CSV table of C-alpha atoms and ligand atoms in Angstrom, one decimal:
chain,number,residue,atom,x,y,z
A,1,MET,CA,-38.2,29.1,-28.3
A,2,ALA,CA,-36.2,29.7,-24.8
A,3,GLN,CA,-37.7,29.0,-22.0
A,4,LEU,CA,-36.4,32.5,-20.5
A,5,GLU,CA,-35.7,35.3,-23.0
A,6,ILE,CA,-34.2,38.7,-21.8
A,7,ARG,CA,-34.5,41.6,-24.3
A,8,ASP,CA,-32.2,44.7,-23.9
A,9,LEU,CA,-32.8,44.8,-20.2
A,10,THR,CA,-31.8,47.6,-18.5
A,11,VAL,CA,-31.7,49.3,-14.8
A,12,ASP,CA,-30.2,52.7,-13.9
A,13,PHE,CA,-30.0,53.3,-9.8
A,14,GLY,CA,-29.9,57.2,-9.7
A,15,GLY,CA,-27.8,57.2,-12.6
A,16,PHE,CA,-25.5,54.6,-12.4
A,17,ARG,CA,-26.4,51.5,-14.7
A,18,ALA,CA,-25.8,48.4,-13.1
A,19,VAL,CA,-27.4,46.3,-16.0
A,20,ASP,CA,-27.4,47.8,-19.6
A,21,GLY,CA,-28.9,46.3,-22.4
A,22,LEU,CA,-28.6,42.7,-21.5
A,23,ASN,CA,-29.7,39.7,-23.6
A,24,LEU,CA,-29.9,36.3,-22.3
A,25,ASN,CA,-31.9,32.7,-23.6
A,26,VAL,CA,-31.9,30.5,-21.0
A,27,GLU,CA,-33.8,26.7,-22.5
A,28,LYS,CA,-36.0,24.9,-20.6
A,29,GLY,CA,-34.0,21.8,-18.1
A,30,GLU,CA,-30.9,24.3,-18.9
A,31,LEU,CA,-28.6,25.3,-16.3
A,32,LEU,CA,-26.9,28.4,-16.6
A,33,CYS,CA,-23.9,29.9,-15.0
A,34,LEU,CA,-23.4,33.5,-14.6
A,35,LEU,CA,-19.9,34.4,-13.6
A,36,GLY,CA,-18.6,38.0,-13.6
A,37,PRO,CA,-16.6,40.3,-11.2
A,38,ASN,CA,-17.6,42.1,-8.3
A,39,GLY,CA,-20.5,44.2,-9.4
A,40,ALA,CA,-21.1,43.2,-13.1
A,41,GLY,CA,-24.6,43.3,-12.4
A,42,LYS,CA,-25.6,39.4,-11.5
A,43,SER,CA,-27.4,39.5,-8.1
A,44,THR,CA,-29.0,42.4,-10.1
A,45,THR,CA,-30.1,40.4,-13.3
A,46,LEU,CA,-31.3,37.5,-11.0
A,47,ASP,CA,-33.6,40.5,-8.9
A,48,LEU,CA,-34.7,41.7,-12.4
A,49,ILE,CA,-36.0,38.4,-13.1
A,50,CYS,CA,-37.6,37.6,-10.2
A,51,GLY,CA,-39.5,40.9,-9.6
A,52,LYS,CA,-37.3,42.2,-6.9
A,53,THR,CA,-36.1,45.2,-8.8
A,54,GLN,CA,-38.1,46.4,-11.5
A,55,PRO,CA,-36.2,47.7,-14.9
A,56,THR,CA,-35.9,50.9,-16.3
A,57,SER,CA,-35.8,49.3,-19.8
A,58,GLY,CA,-36.3,46.0,-21.6
A,59,LYS,CA,-38.0,43.0,-21.7
A,60,VAL,CA,-38.3,39.6,-19.5
A,61,VAL,CA,-40.5,36.5,-21.0
A,62,PHE,CA,-40.9,33.6,-19.1
A,63,ASP,CA,-43.0,30.5,-21.0
A,64,GLY,CA,-43.9,32.8,-23.4
A,65,ALA,CA,-45.3,35.4,-20.9
A,66,THR,CA,-44.2,39.0,-20.5
A,67,ILE,CA,-43.3,39.3,-17.0
A,68,THR,CA,-40.9,42.4,-17.0
A,69,ASN,CA,-43.3,44.4,-14.7
A,70,LEU,CA,-45.3,42.1,-12.5
A,71,PRO,CA,-44.7,42.4,-8.6
A,72,GLU,CA,-42.5,39.4,-7.2
A,73,PHE,CA,-45.9,37.0,-6.1
A,74,LYS,CA,-47.2,37.3,-9.5
A,75,ARG,CA,-43.9,35.8,-11.0
A,76,ALA,CA,-43.9,33.1,-8.6
A,77,ARG,CA,-47.2,32.2,-9.7
A,78,HIS,CA,-45.9,31.5,-13.3
A,79,GLY,CA,-42.9,29.2,-11.7
A,80,VAL,CA,-40.0,31.6,-10.9
A,81,GLY,CA,-38.4,30.6,-7.4
A,82,ARG,CA,-35.4,32.8,-6.1
A,83,LYS,CA,-32.9,31.1,-3.2
A,84,PHE,CA,-31.3,33.9,-1.4
A,85,GLN,CA,-27.8,33.7,0.2
A,86,ILE,CA,-29.9,34.4,3.4
A,87,PRO,CA,-32.3,31.0,3.4
A,88,SER,CA,-35.8,31.6,4.6
A,89,VAL,CA,-36.7,28.8,6.2
A,90,PHE,CA,-39.0,28.4,9.5
A,91,LYS,CA,-36.4,27.1,12.1
A,92,ARG,CA,-38.7,26.1,14.6
A,93,LEU,CA,-40.5,23.8,11.7
A,94,THR,CA,-39.0,20.4,11.1
A,95,VAL,CA,-37.6,19.5,7.7
A,96,ARG,CA,-40.7,18.1,6.6
A,97,GLU,CA,-43.0,20.5,8.1
A,98,ASN,CA,-41.0,23.0,6.3
A,99,LEU,CA,-41.6,21.2,2.8
A,100,GLU,CA,-45.3,20.6,3.8
A,101,LEU,CA,-45.7,24.5,4.3
A,102,ALA,CA,-44.0,25.7,1.0
A,103,ARG,CA,-46.3,23.1,-0.9
A,104,SER,CA,-48.9,24.5,0.6
A,105,GLN,CA,-48.5,27.5,-0.4
A,106,ARG,CA,-48.2,27.0,-4.1
A,107,PRO,CA,-50.4,29.4,-5.9
A,108,GLY,CA,-53.1,29.1,-8.1
A,109,VAL,CA,-56.6,26.5,-8.5
A,110,TRP,CA,-54.7,24.1,-10.6
A,111,ALA,CA,-51.9,23.9,-8.2
A,112,ASN,CA,-54.4,23.1,-5.5
A,113,ILE,CA,-56.2,20.6,-7.3
A,114,THR,CA,-53.0,18.6,-8.1
A,115,ARG,CA,-51.9,19.1,-4.7
A,116,ILE,CA,-55.3,17.3,-3.3
A,117,LEU,CA,-54.8,14.6,-6.4
A,118,ALA,CA,-50.8,14.0,-6.2
A,119,LYS,CA,-49.9,12.1,-3.3
A,120,PRO,CA,-48.1,14.8,-1.3
A,121,SER,CA,-45.9,12.6,0.9
A,122,GLU,CA,-44.5,10.7,-2.2
A,123,ALA,CA,-43.7,13.8,-3.9
A,124,LEU,CA,-41.8,15.1,-0.4
A,125,GLU,CA,-40.2,12.0,-0.2
A,126,LYS,CA,-38.8,12.4,-3.3
A,127,ILE,CA,-37.7,15.9,-2.9
A,128,MET,CA,-35.8,14.9,0.3
A,129,GLU,CA,-33.9,12.2,-1.4
A,130,THR,CA,-33.1,14.7,-4.3
A,131,VAL,CA,-31.4,17.0,-1.5
A,132,GLY,CA,-30.0,14.3,0.7
A,133,LEU,CA,-32.4,15.5,3.7
A,134,THR,CA,-34.5,12.3,4.1
A,135,ASP,CA,-32.9,11.3,7.6
A,136,GLN,CA,-33.2,14.8,8.6
A,137,ARG,CA,-37.1,15.2,8.1
A,138,HIS,CA,-37.7,15.1,11.7
A,139,VAL,CA,-35.1,17.4,12.7
A,140,LEU,CA,-36.0,21.1,13.4
A,141,ALA,CA,-34.2,23.2,11.2
A,142,GLU,CA,-32.8,25.5,13.7
A,143,ASN,CA,-30.4,22.3,14.3
A,144,LEU,CA,-29.5,22.0,10.6
A,145,SER,CA,-25.8,22.8,9.5
A,146,HIS,CA,-25.6,25.5,7.0
A,147,GLY,CA,-25.2,22.9,3.9
A,148,GLN,CA,-28.2,21.3,5.4
A,149,THR,CA,-30.1,24.5,5.4
A,150,GLN,CA,-29.4,25.7,2.0
A,151,TRP,CA,-30.6,22.3,0.6
A,152,LEU,CA,-33.5,22.5,2.4
A,153,GLU,CA,-34.2,25.8,1.1
A,154,ILE,CA,-33.9,24.5,-2.3
A,155,ALA,CA,-36.1,21.5,-1.5
A,156,MET,CA,-38.7,24.3,-0.5
A,157,LEU,CA,-38.6,26.0,-3.9
A,158,LEU,CA,-38.7,22.0,-5.4
A,159,SER,CA,-41.8,21.6,-3.2
A,160,GLN,CA,-43.1,24.7,-4.7
A,161,ASP,CA,-43.1,23.3,-7.9
A,162,CYS,CA,-40.5,25.9,-9.4
A,163,LYS,CA,-40.1,26.0,-13.1
A,164,LEU,CA,-37.1,28.2,-13.0
A,165,LEU,CA,-34.8,28.5,-9.8
A,166,LEU,CA,-32.7,31.6,-9.4
A,167,MET,CA,-29.5,30.6,-7.0
A,168,ASP,CA,-27.5,33.7,-5.9
A,169,GLU,CA,-24.3,31.8,-4.8
A,170,PRO,CA,-25.5,28.5,-3.3
A,171,THR,CA,-22.1,27.5,-1.7
A,172,ALA,CA,-21.1,30.5,-0.2
A,173,GLY,CA,-19.8,29.8,3.3
A,174,MET,CA,-20.1,25.7,2.3
A,175,THR,CA,-17.4,23.2,3.4
A,176,ALA,CA,-15.5,21.4,0.5
A,177,SER,CA,-17.7,18.4,1.1
A,178,GLU,CA,-20.8,20.6,1.2
A,179,THR,CA,-19.9,22.2,-2.0
A,180,GLN,CA,-19.5,19.0,-4.0
A,181,ARG,CA,-23.1,17.7,-2.8
A,182,THR,CA,-24.8,21.1,-3.7
A,183,ALA,CA,-23.4,20.4,-7.4
A,184,ALA,CA,-24.7,16.9,-7.0
A,185,ILE,CA,-27.8,18.4,-6.1
A,186,LEU,CA,-27.5,20.4,-9.3
A,187,GLU,CA,-26.8,17.4,-11.4
A,188,LYS,CA,-29.8,15.7,-10.5
A,189,LEU,CA,-32.3,18.7,-11.1
A,190,HIS,CA,-30.5,19.6,-14.5
A,191,GLY,CA,-33.0,19.0,-17.1
A,192,GLU,CA,-35.9,18.9,-14.6
A,193,ARG,CA,-36.1,22.5,-14.1
A,194,THR,CA,-34.4,25.4,-15.5
A,195,ILE,CA,-31.6,26.5,-13.1
A,196,VAL,CA,-29.6,30.2,-13.2
A,197,VAL,CA,-26.8,30.3,-10.9
A,198,VAL,CA,-24.6,32.6,-9.6
A,199,GLU,CA,-21.4,31.8,-8.4
A,200,HIS,CA,-17.2,32.6,-7.8
A,201,ASP,CA,-16.2,29.3,-6.9
A,202,MET,CA,-14.5,28.1,-10.3
A,203,GLN,CA,-14.2,24.1,-9.3
A,204,PHE,CA,-18.2,23.9,-8.8
A,205,VAL,CA,-18.8,26.1,-12.1
A,206,ARG,CA,-16.6,23.7,-13.9
A,207,LYS,CA,-18.6,20.9,-12.2
A,208,VAL,CA,-22.2,21.7,-12.8
A,209,ALA,CA,-22.2,24.3,-15.6
A,210,ARG,CA,-23.3,23.4,-19.5
A,211,ARG,CA,-23.3,27.0,-21.0
A,212,ILE,CA,-21.3,29.9,-18.8
A,213,THR,CA,-22.4,33.7,-19.3
A,214,VAL,CA,-19.9,36.2,-18.2
A,215,LEU,CA,-21.4,39.9,-16.8
A,216,HIS,CA,-18.9,42.8,-17.3
A,217,GLN,CA,-20.3,46.4,-16.2
A,218,GLY,CA,-24.2,44.7,-16.7
A,219,SER,CA,-23.8,43.2,-19.9
A,220,VAL,CA,-22.7,40.1,-21.5
A,221,LEU,CA,-18.9,39.7,-22.0
A,222,ALA,CA,-18.9,36.1,-23.2
A,223,GLU,CA,-20.7,33.0,-23.8
A,224,GLY,CA,-19.7,29.6,-23.9
A,225,SER,CA,-18.8,26.4,-22.3
A,226,ILE,CA,-16.1,26.4,-19.6
A,227,LYS,CA,-13.2,26.1,-22.2
A,228,ASP,CA,-14.6,28.6,-24.0
A,229,ILE,CA,-14.7,30.9,-21.4
A,230,GLU,CA,-11.1,30.2,-19.3
A,231,SER,CA,-9.6,30.6,-22.9
A,232,ASN,CA,-11.0,33.5,-23.5
A,233,PRO,CA,-8.8,36.5,-23.1
A,234,GLU,CA,-11.2,39.3,-22.5
A,235,VAL,CA,-12.6,37.1,-19.8
A,236,ARG,CA,-9.2,36.4,-18.1
A,237,SER,CA,-8.5,40.1,-18.0
A,238,ALA,CA,-11.6,41.1,-16.7
A,239,TYR,CA,-12.2,38.2,-14.3
A,240,LEU,CA,-10.1,35.3,-13.9
A,241,GLY,CA,-6.9,37.1,-14.2
A,242,HIS,CA,-3.8,36.1,-16.1
B,301,ATP,N1,-30.4,48.8,-5.1
B,301,ATP,C1,-29.3,49.5,-5.6
B,301,ATP,N2,-29.2,50.9,-5.6
B,301,ATP,C2,-27.6,51.2,-5.9
B,301,ATP,N3,-27.1,50.6,-6.8
B,301,ATP,C3,-27.2,49.5,-6.5
B,301,ATP,C4,-28.5,48.5,-6.1
B,301,ATP,N4,-28.2,47.4,-5.9
B,301,ATP,C5,-27.1,47.2,-6.8
B,301,ATP,N5,-26.1,48.2,-6.9
B,301,ATP,C6,-25.3,48.7,-7.6
B,301,ATP,O1,-25.1,47.9,-8.5
B,301,ATP,C7,-23.5,47.4,-9.2
B,301,ATP,C8,-24.0,45.7,-9.8
B,301,ATP,O2,-24.6,45.5,-8.6
B,301,ATP,P1,-24.9,43.5,-8.3
B,301,ATP,O3,-25.1,43.2,-6.8
B,301,ATP,O4,-25.9,43.0,-9.1
B,301,ATP,O5,-23.4,43.0,-8.6
B,301,ATP,P2,-22.8,41.4,-8.5
B,301,ATP,O6,-22.5,41.1,-9.9
B,301,ATP,O7,-24.1,40.4,-8.1
B,301,ATP,O8,-21.4,41.3,-7.7
B,301,ATP,P3,-21.2,40.6,-6.3
B,301,ATP,O9,-20.4,39.5,-7.2
B,301,ATP,O10,-20.4,41.2,-5.9
B,301,ATP,O11,-22.4,39.9,-5.7
B,301,ATP,C9,-23.1,47.6,-8.0
B,301,ATP,O12,-22.0,48.5,-8.3
B,301,ATP,C10,-23.9,47.6,-6.8
B,301,ATP,O13,-23.4,48.8,-6.1
């Protein structure tokens, strides 16, 4: 059974159907890229998974639990984490303090017990290493570069023990080398966490994506490997261009 199942998901915004009978399955540890032209419904799909937007109809199942109509904070308890384009880090705290705070916000009794039993410093060190911020641990978030700030936000989701990471254009505004490092971070997380990432940067997508779903007008236009997608005539005409 897939870890994330989306069935016939639909949302109407005052008569405009932004997501239209969408079906998606994402396996545990899989990294799925969502592609599609502007307005295809990619960000709205992430909103529907994390609970920022409630659907008009359809179903979202995560880890066997139906989360379709749960508020955002309850989905977070199930392990659903969303990274937005504008990061929500605490600027006046250091990298390490941001991660400690994120860790302390892990919901539930069990999370608190494991937090006490597990060696927190070891877990945080590993996370800082994964995102390449070990040397910046004592740097205030306000002094980080754009790329480092984005990686800190990814690290905060990891500290919260997110099982599913939803990322909306994580490389937006990044330099080429920051984009490459972001791809390397996602490569490291692949298999460990389930990731759904919306991206337009095709070089990045080629690097990280194992499976791609192309959305068009709120539903799935095509699915497959990067090779399948790039050679699909319908995708070329709707999105990639000839
Ligand atoms: N809250 C809302 N109210 C009304 N319309 C909305 C709302 N949110 C999104 N839309 C519309 O739904 C459509 C899908 O938007 P969405 O942001 O999901 O597209 P997208 O595929 O992420 O596009 P982009 O690549 O430009 O970010 C757009 O036409 C958008 O204007």
